[in-house]
Amino acid sequence: MMKKAWKGLVIVFVLLFLYLPILVLAVYSFTDATQIGAIRGFSLHNYVTLLTTPELRDMIVGTLLLAASSAVLATVLGTMGAIGSFYSGKKVSSAISTMNQVPVVNADVVTGFSVCILLVVVLGISKDTFVPLIIGHVTLCAPFVFLSVIPKLKQMDSSIYEAALDLGATPAAALRKVVLPQIFPGIVSGFALAITLSLDDYFVATYTKPATFDTISTYVVNATKGSQTTIKTALWALSTVIFLVVILFVALMNLQANKETSERAEV
């Protein structure tokens, strides 16, 4: 009995440690408070500021477009790399997996600085073209897509692909009609992870972004150094919106996974 109580207390402590700061921020986003520490009356002022300030709107839209475009490219490259590694020989597959792990364990600041040196300094590509920024985010996200897709390939029955070839399907048709549907959940998970990583990134964007462009991360860091109180409190609202969207997305993913599990159990 005591052991169960201790386990419950540990779980509650961990959940409070993780989510209490976010919940406090969410509460203050619905008040007139200008700083954490004194709760005032209920207000939607921060959300109105978030939606009506052109500077904030442009920053959010730009960040979402960057995350979506880099996530699509990273998903394509990561999925192709995972499929190529899975169907390659043992030595080639091991080499590809090892090289994929380097960007994963590497510090983001090193990745961002390296991409900046290679593309901007060595190749002479201007940062005003957004090319270094997109390539930097794809470099950051693609390895994680690879790691999301590989387990699904290993769970797949490889004989299905071979059977499709024996029945007359071309390799491309077998890949499109047999392999991709089998690994689709891994591709979706990789895409979602790529979007999250892009939205969260600060160091790669700092080194590769145009001077006139800000992502959410770089904007928040710069805003906390400034003196515009209304902008700072509007960012409380932005943090709350992002948190709620993430919770909703995770809940939908879990519901879909539970539904698929139930359908398989019934079959």
PDB file of C-alpha atoms in Angstrom:
ATOM      1  CA  MET A   1       0.000   0.000   0.000  1.00  0.00           C
ATOM      2  CA  MET A   2       2.795   2.415   0.965  1.00  0.00           C
ATOM      3  CA  LYS A   3       4.698   1.510  -2.187  1.00  0.00           C
ATOM      4  CA  LYS A   4       1.687   2.447  -4.343  1.00  0.00           C
ATOM      5  CA  ALA A   5       1.299   5.724  -2.442  1.00  0.00           C
ATOM      6  CA  TRP A   6       4.955   6.618  -3.023  1.00  0.00           C
ATOM      7  CA  LYS A   7       4.641   5.791  -6.704  1.00  0.00           C
ATOM      8  CA  GLY A   8       1.590   8.038  -6.923  1.00  0.00           C
ATOM      9  CA  LEU A   9       3.413  10.888  -5.175  1.00  0.00           C
ATOM     10  CA  VAL A  10       6.395  10.555  -7.507  1.00  0.00           C
ATOM     11  CA  ILE A  11       4.131  10.660 -10.552  1.00  0.00           C
ATOM     12  CA  VAL A  12       2.294  13.726  -9.220  1.00  0.00           C
ATOM     13  CA  PHE A  13       5.601  15.462  -8.453  1.00  0.00           C
ATOM     14  CA  VAL A  14       6.952  14.776 -11.946  1.00  0.00           C
ATOM     15  CA  LEU A  15       3.754  16.011 -13.602  1.00  0.00           C
ATOM     16  CA  LEU A  16       3.765  19.185 -11.500  1.00  0.00           C
ATOM     17  CA  PHE A  17       7.440  19.758 -12.280  1.00  0.00           C
ATOM     18  CA  LEU A  18       6.758  19.441 -16.014  1.00  0.00           C
ATOM     19  CA  TYR A  19       3.431  21.195 -16.401  1.00  0.00           C
ATOM     20  CA  LEU A  20       2.995  23.641 -13.498  1.00  0.00           C
ATOM     21  CA  PRO A  21       5.196  26.378 -15.057  1.00  0.00           C
ATOM     22  CA  ILE A  22       3.224  26.132 -18.308  1.00  0.00           C
ATOM     23  CA  LEU A  23      -0.101  26.233 -16.449  1.00  0.00           C
ATOM     24  CA  VAL A  24       1.017  29.318 -14.496  1.00  0.00           C
ATOM     25  CA  LEU A  25       1.951  31.016 -17.760  1.00  0.00           C
ATOM     26  CA  ALA A  26      -1.422  30.050 -19.247  1.00  0.00           C
ATOM     27  CA  VAL A  27      -3.277  31.550 -16.268  1.00  0.00           C
ATOM     28  CA  TYR A  28      -1.372  34.841 -16.533  1.00  0.00           C
ATOM     29  CA  SER A  29      -2.060  35.000 -20.278  1.00  0.00           C
ATOM     30  CA  PHE A  30      -5.760  35.537 -19.414  1.00  0.00           C
ATOM     31  CA  THR A  31      -5.077  38.476 -17.074  1.00  0.00           C
ATOM     32  CA  ASP A  32      -4.008  42.122 -17.265  1.00  0.00           C
ATOM     33  CA  ALA A  33      -0.797  41.363 -15.359  1.00  0.00           C
ATOM     34  CA  THR A  34       2.364  42.862 -16.834  1.00  0.00           C
ATOM     35  CA  GLN A  35       4.671  40.537 -14.939  1.00  0.00           C
ATOM     36  CA  ILE A  36       4.517  37.200 -13.152  1.00  0.00           C
ATOM     37  CA  GLY A  37       3.695  37.632  -9.479  1.00  0.00           C
ATOM     38  CA  ALA A  38       0.502  39.696  -9.286  1.00  0.00           C
ATOM     39  CA  ILE A  39      -2.715  38.347 -10.783  1.00  0.00           C
ATOM     40  CA  ARG A  40      -5.118  41.051 -11.927  1.00  0.00           C
ATOM     41  CA  GLY A  41      -8.523  40.899 -13.538  1.00  0.00           C
ATOM     42  CA  PHE A  42      -9.529  38.533 -16.328  1.00  0.00           C
ATOM     43  CA  SER A  43      -8.691  39.826 -19.807  1.00  0.00           C
ATOM     44  CA  LEU A  44      -8.196  38.641 -23.381  1.00  0.00           C
ATOM     45  CA  HIS A  45      -5.932  41.601 -24.119  1.00  0.00           C
ATOM     46  CA  ASN A  46      -2.885  39.393 -24.728  1.00  0.00           C
ATOM     47  CA  TYR A  47      -4.713  37.283 -27.297  1.00  0.00           C
ATOM     48  CA  VAL A  48      -6.086  40.363 -29.058  1.00  0.00           C
ATOM     49  CA  THR A  49      -2.560  41.785 -29.220  1.00  0.00           C
ATOM     50  CA  LEU A  50      -1.250  38.480 -30.541  1.00  0.00           C
ATOM     51  CA  LEU A  51      -3.792  38.404 -33.379  1.00  0.00           C
ATOM     52  CA  THR A  52      -3.835  42.097 -34.284  1.00  0.00           C
ATOM     53  CA  THR A  53      -0.144  43.047 -34.164  1.00  0.00           C
ATOM     54  CA  PRO A  54       1.275  42.762 -37.719  1.00  0.00           C
ATOM     55  CA  GLU A  55       4.783  42.080 -36.418  1.00  0.00           C
ATOM     56  CA  LEU A  56       3.597  39.094 -34.379  1.00  0.00           C
ATOM     57  CA  ARG A  57       1.323  37.775 -37.144  1.00  0.00           C
ATOM     58  CA  ASP A  58       4.101  37.893 -39.723  1.00  0.00           C
ATOM     59  CA  MET A  59       6.482  36.131 -37.340  1.00  0.00           C
ATOM     60  CA  ILE A  60       4.010  33.322 -36.620  1.00  0.00           C
ATOM     61  CA  VAL A  61       3.030  32.820 -40.264  1.00  0.00           C
ATOM     62  CA  GLY A  62       6.671  32.836 -41.360  1.00  0.00           C
ATOM     63  CA  THR A  63       7.603  30.273 -38.700  1.00  0.00           C
ATOM     64  CA  LEU A  64       4.729  27.982 -39.675  1.00  0.00           C
ATOM     65  CA  LEU A  65       5.612  28.172 -43.380  1.00  0.00           C
ATOM     66  CA  LEU A  66       9.256  27.428 -42.585  1.00  0.00           C
ATOM     67  CA  ALA A  67       8.304  24.486 -40.369  1.00  0.00           C
ATOM     68  CA  ALA A  68       5.894  23.037 -42.952  1.00  0.00           C
ATOM     69  CA  SER A  69       8.268  23.357 -45.915  1.00  0.00           C
ATOM     70  CA  SER A  70      11.321  22.031 -44.084  1.00  0.00           C
ATOM     71  CA  ALA A  71       9.252  19.198 -42.541  1.00  0.00           C
ATOM     72  CA  VAL A  72       7.999  18.086 -45.965  1.00  0.00           C
ATOM     73  CA  LEU A  73      11.533  18.022 -47.396  1.00  0.00           C
ATOM     74  CA  ALA A  74      12.911  16.330 -44.279  1.00  0.00           C
ATOM     75  CA  THR A  75      10.148  13.706 -44.390  1.00  0.00           C
ATOM     76  CA  VAL A  76      10.866  12.878 -48.030  1.00  0.00           C
ATOM     77  CA  LEU A  77      14.626  12.659 -47.488  1.00  0.00           C
ATOM     78  CA  GLY A  78      14.361  10.820 -44.176  1.00  0.00           C
ATOM     79  CA  THR A  79      11.897   8.281 -45.571  1.00  0.00           C
ATOM     80  CA  MET A  80      14.020   7.686 -48.676  1.00  0.00           C
ATOM     81  CA  GLY A  81      17.097   7.251 -46.505  1.00  0.00           C
ATOM     82  CA  ALA A  82      15.317   4.788 -44.210  1.00  0.00           C
ATOM     83  CA  ILE A  83      14.023   2.701 -47.129  1.00  0.00           C
ATOM     84  CA  GLY A  84      17.422   2.761 -48.821  1.00  0.00           C
ATOM     85  CA  SER A  85      19.164   1.729 -45.610  1.00  0.00           C
ATOM     86  CA  PHE A  86      16.666  -1.045 -44.887  1.00  0.00           C
ATOM     87  CA  TYR A  87      16.988  -2.653 -48.327  1.00  0.00           C
ATOM     88  CA  SER A  88      20.777  -2.207 -48.562  1.00  0.00           C
ATOM     89  CA  GLY A  89      23.442  -4.693 -47.557  1.00  0.00           C
ATOM     90  CA  LYS A  90      24.498  -5.040 -43.962  1.00  0.00           C
ATOM     91  CA  LYS A  91      27.641  -2.895 -44.256  1.00  0.00           C
ATOM     92  CA  VAL A  92      25.943  -0.117 -46.219  1.00  0.00           C
ATOM     93  CA  SER A  93      22.945  -0.129 -43.883  1.00  0.00           C
ATOM     94  CA  SER A  94      25.206   0.069 -40.839  1.00  0.00           C
ATOM     95  CA  ALA A  95      27.170   2.954 -42.383  1.00  0.00           C
ATOM     96  CA  ILE A  96      23.996   4.905 -43.210  1.00  0.00           C
ATOM     97  CA  SER A  97      22.583   4.371 -39.698  1.00  0.00           C
ATOM     98  CA  THR A  98      25.849   5.503 -38.119  1.00  0.00           C
ATOM     99  CA  MET A  99      26.020   8.657 -40.247  1.00  0.00           C
ATOM    100  CA  ASN A 100      22.376   9.390 -39.410  1.00  0.00           C
ATOM    101  CA  GLN A 101      23.146   9.300 -35.693  1.00  0.00           C
ATOM    102  CA  VAL A 102      25.791  12.052 -35.925  1.00  0.00           C
ATOM    103  CA  PRO A 103      23.335  14.973 -36.492  1.00  0.00           C
ATOM    104  CA  VAL A 104      21.048  13.514 -33.805  1.00  0.00           C
ATOM    105  CA  VAL A 105      23.651  13.576 -31.032  1.00  0.00           C
ATOM    106  CA  ASN A 106      25.428  16.647 -32.376  1.00  0.00           C
ATOM    107  CA  ALA A 107      24.733  19.986 -30.688  1.00  0.00           C
ATOM    108  CA  ASP A 108      22.338  22.252 -32.603  1.00  0.00           C
ATOM    109  CA  VAL A 109      24.777  25.152 -32.356  1.00  0.00           C
ATOM    110  CA  VAL A 110      27.417  23.088 -34.166  1.00  0.00           C
ATOM    111  CA  THR A 111      24.948  22.096 -36.885  1.00  0.00           C
ATOM    112  CA  GLY A 112      23.806  25.677 -37.420  1.00  0.00           C
ATOM    113  CA  PHE A 113      27.331  27.096 -37.469  1.00  0.00           C
ATOM    114  CA  SER A 114      28.544  24.360 -39.854  1.00  0.00           C
ATOM    115  CA  VAL A 115      25.657  24.894 -42.285  1.00  0.00           C
ATOM    116  CA  CYS A 116      26.288  28.649 -42.202  1.00  0.00           C
ATOM    117  CA  ILE A 117      30.002  28.236 -42.980  1.00  0.00           C
ATOM    118  CA  LEU A 118      29.411  25.723 -45.778  1.00  0.00           C
ATOM    119  CA  LEU A 119      26.567  27.490 -47.560  1.00  0.00           C
ATOM    120  CA  VAL A 120      27.206  31.164 -46.852  1.00  0.00           C
ATOM    121  CA  VAL A 121      30.996  31.391 -46.560  1.00  0.00           C
ATOM    122  CA  VAL A 122      32.231  28.534 -48.779  1.00  0.00           C
ATOM    123  CA  LEU A 123      29.484  28.348 -51.433  1.00  0.00           C
ATOM    124  CA  GLY A 124      28.566  32.035 -51.266  1.00  0.00           C
ATOM    125  CA  ILE A 125      24.800  31.557 -50.956  1.00  0.00           C
ATOM    126  CA  SER A 126      23.153  34.666 -49.546  1.00  0.00           C
ATOM    127  CA  LYS A 127      21.123  34.212 -46.368  1.00  0.00           C
ATOM    128  CA  ASP A 128      18.518  36.574 -47.849  1.00  0.00           C
ATOM    129  CA  THR A 129      17.430  33.709 -50.152  1.00  0.00           C
ATOM    130  CA  PHE A 130      16.224  31.585 -47.188  1.00  0.00           C
ATOM    131  CA  VAL A 131      18.138  28.652 -48.726  1.00  0.00           C
ATOM    132  CA  PRO A 132      20.600  28.278 -45.823  1.00  0.00           C
ATOM    133  CA  LEU A 133      17.738  28.459 -43.309  1.00  0.00           C
ATOM    134  CA  ILE A 134      15.665  25.757 -45.019  1.00  0.00           C
ATOM    135  CA  ILE A 135      18.673  23.497 -45.605  1.00  0.00           C
ATOM    136  CA  GLY A 136      19.692  23.948 -41.974  1.00  0.00           C
ATOM    137  CA  HIS A 137      16.253  22.903 -40.731  1.00  0.00           C
ATOM    138  CA  VAL A 138      16.104  19.954 -43.123  1.00  0.00           C
ATOM    139  CA  THR A 139      19.528  18.856 -41.873  1.00  0.00           C
ATOM    140  CA  LEU A 140      18.245  19.130 -38.324  1.00  0.00           C
ATOM    141  CA  CYS A 141      14.955  17.258 -38.900  1.00  0.00           C
ATOM    142  CA  ALA A 142      15.664  14.549 -41.511  1.00  0.00           C
ATOM    143  CA  PRO A 143      17.651  12.241 -39.168  1.00  0.00           C
ATOM    144  CA  PHE A 144      14.713  12.107 -36.765  1.00  0.00           C
ATOM    145  CA  VAL A 145      12.354  11.174 -39.599  1.00  0.00           C
ATOM    146  CA  PHE A 146      14.795   8.372 -40.450  1.00  0.00           C
ATOM    147  CA  LEU A 147      14.593   7.119 -36.859  1.00  0.00           C
ATOM    148  CA  SER A 148      10.773   7.225 -36.954  1.00  0.00           C
ATOM    149  CA  VAL A 149      10.469   5.251 -40.198  1.00  0.00           C
ATOM    150  CA  ILE A 150      13.112   2.551 -39.599  1.00  0.00           C
ATOM    151  CA  PRO A 151      11.152   0.741 -36.823  1.00  0.00           C
ATOM    152  CA  LYS A 152       8.070   0.500 -39.061  1.00  0.00           C
ATOM    153  CA  LEU A 153      10.179  -1.014 -41.838  1.00  0.00           C
ATOM    154  CA  LYS A 154      11.557  -3.591 -39.410  1.00  0.00           C
ATOM    155  CA  GLN A 155       8.037  -4.460 -38.236  1.00  0.00           C
ATOM    156  CA  MET A 156       6.844  -4.916 -41.819  1.00  0.00           C
ATOM    157  CA  ASP A 157       6.701  -8.357 -43.365  1.00  0.00           C
ATOM    158  CA  SER A 158       9.385  -8.125 -46.058  1.00  0.00           C
ATOM    159  CA  SER A 159       7.856 -11.018 -47.980  1.00  0.00           C
ATOM    160  CA  ILE A 160       4.909  -8.797 -48.966  1.00  0.00           C
ATOM    161  CA  TYR A 161       7.178  -6.602 -51.069  1.00  0.00           C
ATOM    162  CA  GLU A 162       8.789  -9.667 -52.666  1.00  0.00           C
ATOM    163  CA  ALA A 163       5.362 -11.165 -53.362  1.00  0.00           C
ATOM    164  CA  ALA A 164       4.310  -7.955 -55.137  1.00  0.00           C
ATOM    165  CA  LEU A 165       7.383  -8.211 -57.376  1.00  0.00           C
ATOM    166  CA  ASP A 166       6.657 -11.886 -58.103  1.00  0.00           C
ATOM    167  CA  LEU A 167       3.105 -10.959 -59.125  1.00  0.00           C
ATOM    168  CA  GLY A 168       4.402  -8.533 -61.755  1.00  0.00           C
ATOM    169  CA  ALA A 169       4.542  -5.207 -59.935  1.00  0.00           C
ATOM    170  CA  THR A 170       7.447  -2.919 -60.768  1.00  0.00           C
ATOM    171  CA  PRO A 171       9.734  -1.896 -57.861  1.00  0.00           C
ATOM    172  CA  ALA A 172       8.242   1.598 -57.934  1.00  0.00           C
ATOM    173  CA  ALA A 173       4.667   0.267 -57.865  1.00  0.00           C
ATOM    174  CA  ALA A 174       5.497  -2.182 -55.071  1.00  0.00           C
ATOM    175  CA  LEU A 175       7.071   0.626 -53.090  1.00  0.00           C
ATOM    176  CA  ARG A 176       4.071   2.908 -53.606  1.00  0.00           C
ATOM    177  CA  LYS A 177       1.303   0.342 -53.050  1.00  0.00           C
ATOM    178  CA  VAL A 178       2.889  -2.027 -50.536  1.00  0.00           C
ATOM    179  CA  VAL A 179       5.764  -0.482 -48.587  1.00  0.00           C
ATOM    180  CA  LEU A 180       4.548   3.094 -48.114  1.00  0.00           C
ATOM    181  CA  PRO A 181       1.108   2.116 -46.722  1.00  0.00           C
ATOM    182  CA  GLN A 182       2.819  -0.220 -44.242  1.00  0.00           C
ATOM    183  CA  ILE A 183       5.180   2.460 -42.925  1.00  0.00           C
ATOM    184  CA  PHE A 184       2.759   5.393 -43.201  1.00  0.00           C
ATOM    185  CA  PRO A 185       2.288   5.771 -39.400  1.00  0.00           C
ATOM    186  CA  GLY A 186       6.062   6.133 -39.036  1.00  0.00           C
ATOM    187  CA  ILE A 187       6.127   8.735 -41.809  1.00  0.00           C
ATOM    188  CA  VAL A 188       3.372  10.729 -40.078  1.00  0.00           C
ATOM    189  CA  SER A 189       5.204  10.525 -36.754  1.00  0.00           C
ATOM    190  CA  GLY A 190       8.416  11.669 -38.423  1.00  0.00           C
ATOM    191  CA  PHE A 191       6.628  14.571 -40.105  1.00  0.00           C
ATOM    192  CA  ALA A 192       5.087  15.682 -36.799  1.00  0.00           C
ATOM    193  CA  LEU A 193       8.465  15.423 -35.080  1.00  0.00           C
ATOM    194  CA  ALA A 194      10.098  17.431 -37.877  1.00  0.00           C
ATOM    195  CA  ILE A 195       7.550  20.241 -37.492  1.00  0.00           C
ATOM    196  CA  THR A 196       8.101  20.274 -33.726  1.00  0.00           C
ATOM    197  CA  LEU A 197      11.874  20.429 -34.093  1.00  0.00           C
ATOM    198  CA  SER A 198      11.651  23.234 -36.635  1.00  0.00           C
ATOM    199  CA  LEU A 199       9.294  25.273 -34.472  1.00  0.00           C
ATOM    200  CA  ASP A 200      11.502  24.747 -31.428  1.00  0.00           C
ATOM    201  CA  ASP A 201      14.870  25.436 -33.088  1.00  0.00           C
ATOM    202  CA  TYR A 202      16.850  28.493 -32.082  1.00  0.00           C
ATOM    203  CA  PHE A 203      20.548  27.930 -32.845  1.00  0.00           C
ATOM    204  CA  VAL A 204      20.266  26.768 -36.477  1.00  0.00           C
ATOM    205  CA  ALA A 205      17.867  29.620 -37.267  1.00  0.00           C
ATOM    206  CA  THR A 206      20.128  32.159 -35.549  1.00  0.00           C
ATOM    207  CA  TYR A 207      23.082  31.305 -37.783  1.00  0.00           C
ATOM    208  CA  THR A 208      21.212  30.830 -41.075  1.00  0.00           C
ATOM    209  CA  LYS A 209      18.175  33.154 -41.103  1.00  0.00           C
ATOM    210  CA  PRO A 210      17.977  36.474 -42.981  1.00  0.00           C
ATOM    211  CA  ALA A 211      18.495  39.535 -40.807  1.00  0.00           C
ATOM    212  CA  THR A 212      14.906  40.719 -41.345  1.00  0.00           C
ATOM    213  CA  PHE A 213      13.278  37.363 -40.558  1.00  0.00           C
ATOM    214  CA  ASP A 214      12.481  35.908 -37.134  1.00  0.00           C
ATOM    215  CA  THR A 215      11.160  32.527 -36.069  1.00  0.00           C
ATOM    216  CA  ILE A 216       9.166  32.159 -32.867  1.00  0.00           C
ATOM    217  CA  SER A 217      12.274  31.071 -30.945  1.00  0.00           C
ATOM    218  CA  THR A 218      14.535  33.887 -32.119  1.00  0.00           C
ATOM    219  CA  TYR A 219      11.753  36.448 -31.703  1.00  0.00           C
ATOM    220  CA  VAL A 220      11.005  35.351 -28.129  1.00  0.00           C
ATOM    221  CA  VAL A 221      14.683  35.546 -27.137  1.00  0.00           C
ATOM    222  CA  ASN A 222      15.013  39.049 -28.630  1.00  0.00           C
ATOM    223  CA  ALA A 223      11.702  40.203 -27.132  1.00  0.00           C
ATOM    224  CA  THR A 224      12.705  39.188 -23.602  1.00  0.00           C
ATOM    225  CA  LYS A 225      15.699  41.509 -23.912  1.00  0.00           C
ATOM    226  CA  GLY A 226      13.536  44.462 -24.931  1.00  0.00           C
ATOM    227  CA  SER A 227      11.228  46.749 -22.982  1.00  0.00           C
ATOM    228  CA  GLN A 228       7.912  46.310 -24.840  1.00  0.00           C
ATOM    229  CA  THR A 229       5.656  44.910 -22.116  1.00  0.00           C
ATOM    230  CA  THR A 230       2.659  44.330 -24.390  1.00  0.00           C
ATOM    231  CA  ILE A 231       4.763  42.179 -26.716  1.00  0.00           C
ATOM    232  CA  LYS A 232       6.150  40.148 -23.814  1.00  0.00           C
ATOM    233  CA  THR A 233       2.713  39.420 -22.367  1.00  0.00           C
ATOM    234  CA  ALA A 234       1.351  38.586 -25.827  1.00  0.00           C
ATOM    235  CA  LEU A 235       4.024  35.895 -25.993  1.00  0.00           C
ATOM    236  CA  TRP A 236       2.419  34.329 -22.913  1.00  0.00           C
ATOM    237  CA  ALA A 237      -0.691  33.894 -25.030  1.00  0.00           C
ATOM    238  CA  LEU A 238       1.359  32.466 -27.893  1.00  0.00           C
ATOM    239  CA  SER A 239       2.963  29.920 -25.554  1.00  0.00           C
ATOM    240  CA  THR A 240      -0.476  28.888 -24.287  1.00  0.00           C
ATOM    241  CA  VAL A 241      -1.845  28.446 -27.812  1.00  0.00           C
ATOM    242  CA  ILE A 242       1.155  26.316 -28.839  1.00  0.00           C
ATOM    243  CA  PHE A 243       0.760  24.163 -25.715  1.00  0.00           C
ATOM    244  CA  LEU A 244      -2.964  23.589 -26.355  1.00  0.00           C
ATOM    245  CA  VAL A 245      -2.356  22.737 -30.018  1.00  0.00           C
ATOM    246  CA  VAL A 246       0.311  20.196 -29.029  1.00  0.00           C
ATOM    247  CA  ILE A 247      -2.012  18.586 -26.462  1.00  0.00           C
ATOM    248  CA  LEU A 248      -4.818  18.370 -29.028  1.00  0.00           C
ATOM    249  CA  PHE A 249      -2.494  16.865 -31.643  1.00  0.00           C
ATOM    250  CA  VAL A 250      -1.108  14.256 -29.233  1.00  0.00           C
ATOM    251  CA  ALA A 251      -4.624  13.346 -28.086  1.00  0.00           C
ATOM    252  CA  LEU A 252      -5.787  12.852 -31.679  1.00  0.00           C
ATOM    253  CA  MET A 253      -2.710  10.745 -32.463  1.00  0.00           C
ATOM    254  CA  ASN A 254      -3.359   8.532 -29.432  1.00  0.00           C
ATOM    255  CA  LEU A 255      -7.046   8.157 -30.289  1.00  0.00           C
ATOM    256  CA  GLN A 256      -6.144   7.131 -33.831  1.00  0.00           C
ATOM    257  CA  ALA A 257      -3.550   4.648 -32.560  1.00  0.00           C
ATOM    258  CA  ASN A 258      -6.052   3.150 -30.094  1.00  0.00           C
ATOM    259  CA  LYS A 259      -8.654   2.894 -32.857  1.00  0.00           C
ATOM    260  CA  GLU A 260      -6.240   1.040 -35.139  1.00  0.00           C
ATOM    261  CA  THR A 261      -5.244  -1.290 -32.299  1.00  0.00           C
ATOM    262  CA  SER A 262      -8.900  -2.071 -31.574  1.00  0.00           C
ATOM    263  CA  GLU A 263      -9.634  -2.762 -35.240  1.00  0.00           C
ATOM    264  CA  ARG A 264      -6.685  -5.144 -35.473  1.00  0.00           C
ATOM    265  CA  ALA A 265      -7.790  -6.925 -32.298  1.00  0.00           C
ATOM    266  CA  GLU A 266     -11.299  -7.416 -33.713  1.00  0.00           C
ATOM    267  CA  VAL A 267      -9.867  -8.866 -36.927  1.00  0.00           C
TER     268      VAL A 267
END
